[in-house]
mmCIF file of C-alpha atoms in Angstrom:
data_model
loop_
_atom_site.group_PDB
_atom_site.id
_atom_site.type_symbol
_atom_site.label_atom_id
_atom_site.label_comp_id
_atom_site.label_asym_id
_atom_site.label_seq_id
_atom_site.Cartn_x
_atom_site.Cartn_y
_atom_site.Cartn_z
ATOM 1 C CA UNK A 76 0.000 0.000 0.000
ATOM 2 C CA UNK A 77 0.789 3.758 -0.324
ATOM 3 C CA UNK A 78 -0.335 6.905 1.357
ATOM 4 C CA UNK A 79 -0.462 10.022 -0.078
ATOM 5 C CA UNK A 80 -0.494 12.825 2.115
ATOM 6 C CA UNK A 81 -0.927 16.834 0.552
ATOM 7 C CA UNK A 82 -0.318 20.118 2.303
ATOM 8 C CA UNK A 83 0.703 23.515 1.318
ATOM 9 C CA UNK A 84 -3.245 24.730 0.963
ATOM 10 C CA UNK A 85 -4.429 28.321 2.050
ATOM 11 C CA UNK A 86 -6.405 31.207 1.708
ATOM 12 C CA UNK A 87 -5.075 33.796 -1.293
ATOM 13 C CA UNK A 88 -6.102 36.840 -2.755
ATOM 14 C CA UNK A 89 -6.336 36.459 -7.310
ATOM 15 C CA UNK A 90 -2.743 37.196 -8.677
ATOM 16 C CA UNK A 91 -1.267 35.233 -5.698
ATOM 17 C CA UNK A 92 0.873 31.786 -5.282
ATOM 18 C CA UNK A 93 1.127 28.859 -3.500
ATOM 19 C CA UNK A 94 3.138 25.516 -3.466
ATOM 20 C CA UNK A 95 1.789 22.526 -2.537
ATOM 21 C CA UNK A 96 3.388 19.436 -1.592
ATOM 22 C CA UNK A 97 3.057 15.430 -1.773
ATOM 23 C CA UNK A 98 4.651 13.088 0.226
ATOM 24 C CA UNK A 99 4.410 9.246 -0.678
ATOM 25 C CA UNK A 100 5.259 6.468 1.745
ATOM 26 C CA UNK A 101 4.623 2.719 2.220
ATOM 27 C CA UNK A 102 5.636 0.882 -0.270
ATOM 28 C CA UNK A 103 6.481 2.792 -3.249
ATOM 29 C CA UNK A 104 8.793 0.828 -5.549
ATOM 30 C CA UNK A 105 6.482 0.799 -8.347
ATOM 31 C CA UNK A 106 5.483 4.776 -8.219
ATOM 32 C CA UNK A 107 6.776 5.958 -11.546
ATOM 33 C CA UNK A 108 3.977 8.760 -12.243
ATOM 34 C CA UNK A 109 2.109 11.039 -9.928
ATOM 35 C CA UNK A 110 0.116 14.238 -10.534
ATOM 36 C CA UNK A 111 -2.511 16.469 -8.996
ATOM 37 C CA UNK A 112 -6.292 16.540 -9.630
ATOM 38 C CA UNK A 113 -8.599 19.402 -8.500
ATOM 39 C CA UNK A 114 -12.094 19.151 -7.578
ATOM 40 C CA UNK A 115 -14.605 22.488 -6.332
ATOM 41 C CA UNK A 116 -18.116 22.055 -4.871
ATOM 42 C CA UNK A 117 -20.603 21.257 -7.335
ATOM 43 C CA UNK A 118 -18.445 19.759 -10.040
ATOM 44 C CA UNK A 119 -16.572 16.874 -11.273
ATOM 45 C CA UNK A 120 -12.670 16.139 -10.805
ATOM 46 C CA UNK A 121 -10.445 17.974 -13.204
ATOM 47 C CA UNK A 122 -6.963 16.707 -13.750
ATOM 48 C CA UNK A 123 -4.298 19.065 -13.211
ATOM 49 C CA UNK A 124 -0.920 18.073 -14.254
ATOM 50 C CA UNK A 125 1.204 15.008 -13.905
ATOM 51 C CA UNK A 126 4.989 13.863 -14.069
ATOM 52 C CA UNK A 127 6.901 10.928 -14.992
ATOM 53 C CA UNK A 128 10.024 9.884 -12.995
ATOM 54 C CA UNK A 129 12.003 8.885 -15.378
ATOM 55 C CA UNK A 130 12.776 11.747 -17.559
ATOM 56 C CA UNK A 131 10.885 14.202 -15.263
ATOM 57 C CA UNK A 132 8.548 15.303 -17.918
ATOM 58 C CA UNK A 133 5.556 16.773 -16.951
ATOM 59 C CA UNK A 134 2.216 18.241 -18.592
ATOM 60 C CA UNK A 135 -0.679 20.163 -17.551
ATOM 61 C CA UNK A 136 -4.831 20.730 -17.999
ATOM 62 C CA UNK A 137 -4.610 23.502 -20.340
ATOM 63 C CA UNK A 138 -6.631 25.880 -18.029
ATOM 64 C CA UNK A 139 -3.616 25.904 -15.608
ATOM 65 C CA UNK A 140 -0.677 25.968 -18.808
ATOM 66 C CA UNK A 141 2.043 28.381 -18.142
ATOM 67 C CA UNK A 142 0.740 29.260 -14.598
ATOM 68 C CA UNK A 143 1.515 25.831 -12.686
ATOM 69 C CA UNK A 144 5.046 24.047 -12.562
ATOM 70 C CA UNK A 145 5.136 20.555 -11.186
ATOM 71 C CA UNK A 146 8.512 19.611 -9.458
ATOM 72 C CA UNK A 147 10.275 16.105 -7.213
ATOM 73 C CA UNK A 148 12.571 15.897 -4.972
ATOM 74 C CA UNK A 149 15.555 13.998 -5.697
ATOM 75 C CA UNK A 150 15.948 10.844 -4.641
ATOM 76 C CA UNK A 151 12.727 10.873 -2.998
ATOM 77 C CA UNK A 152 9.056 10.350 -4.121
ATOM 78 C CA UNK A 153 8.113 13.985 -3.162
ATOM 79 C CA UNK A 154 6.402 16.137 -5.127
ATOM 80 C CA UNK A 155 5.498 19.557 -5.952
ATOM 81 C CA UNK A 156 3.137 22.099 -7.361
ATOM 82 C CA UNK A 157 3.939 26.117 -7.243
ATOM 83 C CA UNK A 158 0.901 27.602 -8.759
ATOM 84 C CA UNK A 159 1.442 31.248 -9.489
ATOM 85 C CA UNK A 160 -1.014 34.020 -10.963
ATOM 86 C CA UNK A 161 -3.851 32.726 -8.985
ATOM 87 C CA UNK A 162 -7.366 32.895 -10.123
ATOM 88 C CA UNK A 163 -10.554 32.471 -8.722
ATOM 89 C CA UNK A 164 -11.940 29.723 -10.505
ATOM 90 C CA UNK A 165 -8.253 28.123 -9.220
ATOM 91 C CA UNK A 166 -10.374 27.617 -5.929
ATOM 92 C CA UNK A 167 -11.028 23.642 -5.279
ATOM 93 C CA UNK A 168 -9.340 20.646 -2.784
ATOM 94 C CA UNK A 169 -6.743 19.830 -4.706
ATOM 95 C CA UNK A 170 -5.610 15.936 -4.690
ATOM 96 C CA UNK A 171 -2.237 14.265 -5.262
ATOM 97 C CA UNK A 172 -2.074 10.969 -6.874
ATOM 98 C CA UNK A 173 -0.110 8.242 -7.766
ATOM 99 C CA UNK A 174 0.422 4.978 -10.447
ATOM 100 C CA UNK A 175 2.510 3.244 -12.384
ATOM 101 C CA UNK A 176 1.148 4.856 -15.547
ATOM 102 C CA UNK A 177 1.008 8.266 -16.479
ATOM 103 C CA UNK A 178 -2.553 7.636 -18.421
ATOM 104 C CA UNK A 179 -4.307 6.142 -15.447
ATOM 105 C CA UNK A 180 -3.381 9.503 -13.360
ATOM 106 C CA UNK A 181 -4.497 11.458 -16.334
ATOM 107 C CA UNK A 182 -7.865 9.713 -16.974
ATOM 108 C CA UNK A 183 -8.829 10.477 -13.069
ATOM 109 C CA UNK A 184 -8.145 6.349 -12.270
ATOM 110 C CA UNK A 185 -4.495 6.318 -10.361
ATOM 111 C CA UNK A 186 -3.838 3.290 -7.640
ATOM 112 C CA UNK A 187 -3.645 5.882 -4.976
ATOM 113 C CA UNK A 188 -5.061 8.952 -3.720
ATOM 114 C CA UNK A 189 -4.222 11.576 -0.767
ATOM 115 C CA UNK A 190 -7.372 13.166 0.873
ATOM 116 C CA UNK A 191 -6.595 16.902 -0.655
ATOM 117 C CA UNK A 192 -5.579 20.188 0.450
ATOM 118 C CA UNK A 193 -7.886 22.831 -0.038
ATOM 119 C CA UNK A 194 -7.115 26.487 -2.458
ATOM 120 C CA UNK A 195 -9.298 29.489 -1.951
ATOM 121 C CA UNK A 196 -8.770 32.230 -4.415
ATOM 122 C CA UNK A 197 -9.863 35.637 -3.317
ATOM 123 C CA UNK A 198 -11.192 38.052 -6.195
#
């Protein structure tokens, strides 16, 4: 099994940043993707941007292209998400997951899940 556990959420005004992080634990020796989804009240889970290990590529929802980075530590399955130029419709609990392939994390169907961190935008 792995956990997933997110933090880095808050309370910013538009225009703002934040950087939220991942950690992954238990048994992880077959974690080669992980990502972030986003979900606000009222809607369905949008996926946000994910990263492969093993060239560190990463690619994001086109609503959050050229304002969100993804980043790992190295050596470690620890991830990261500096969002910058916040917006209001940025606001949602934002999820961290994890799988052995990058489509499954893209399609909203990874192995494993953390139980979010929440983003409010101010306008």
């Amino acid at each position: 099994q792995v956990q997933l556990v997110e933090s880095g959420g808050g309370s910013v005004q538009a225009g703002g940043s934040l950087r939220l992080s991942c950690v992954a634990s238990g048994d992880t020796r077959d974690i080669d993707h992980m990502g972030w989804a986003r979900q606000a009240p009222g809607k369905e889970r949008e996926w946000v941007a994910a990263m492969y290990f093993g060239t560190l590529n990463a690619y994001y929802a086109r609503s959050v292209q050229g304002r969100f980075t993804m980043s790992r530590d190295k050596g470690v399955r620890s991830i990261y998400l500096q969002m910058n130029n916040l917006k209001p419709e940025d606001t949602a609990l934002y999820y961290c997951a994890a799988d052995p392939s990058y489509t499954k994390i893209r399609q909203l169907t990874p192995n494993y899940w953390g139980r979010g961190t929440q983003v409010t935008v101010s306008s």
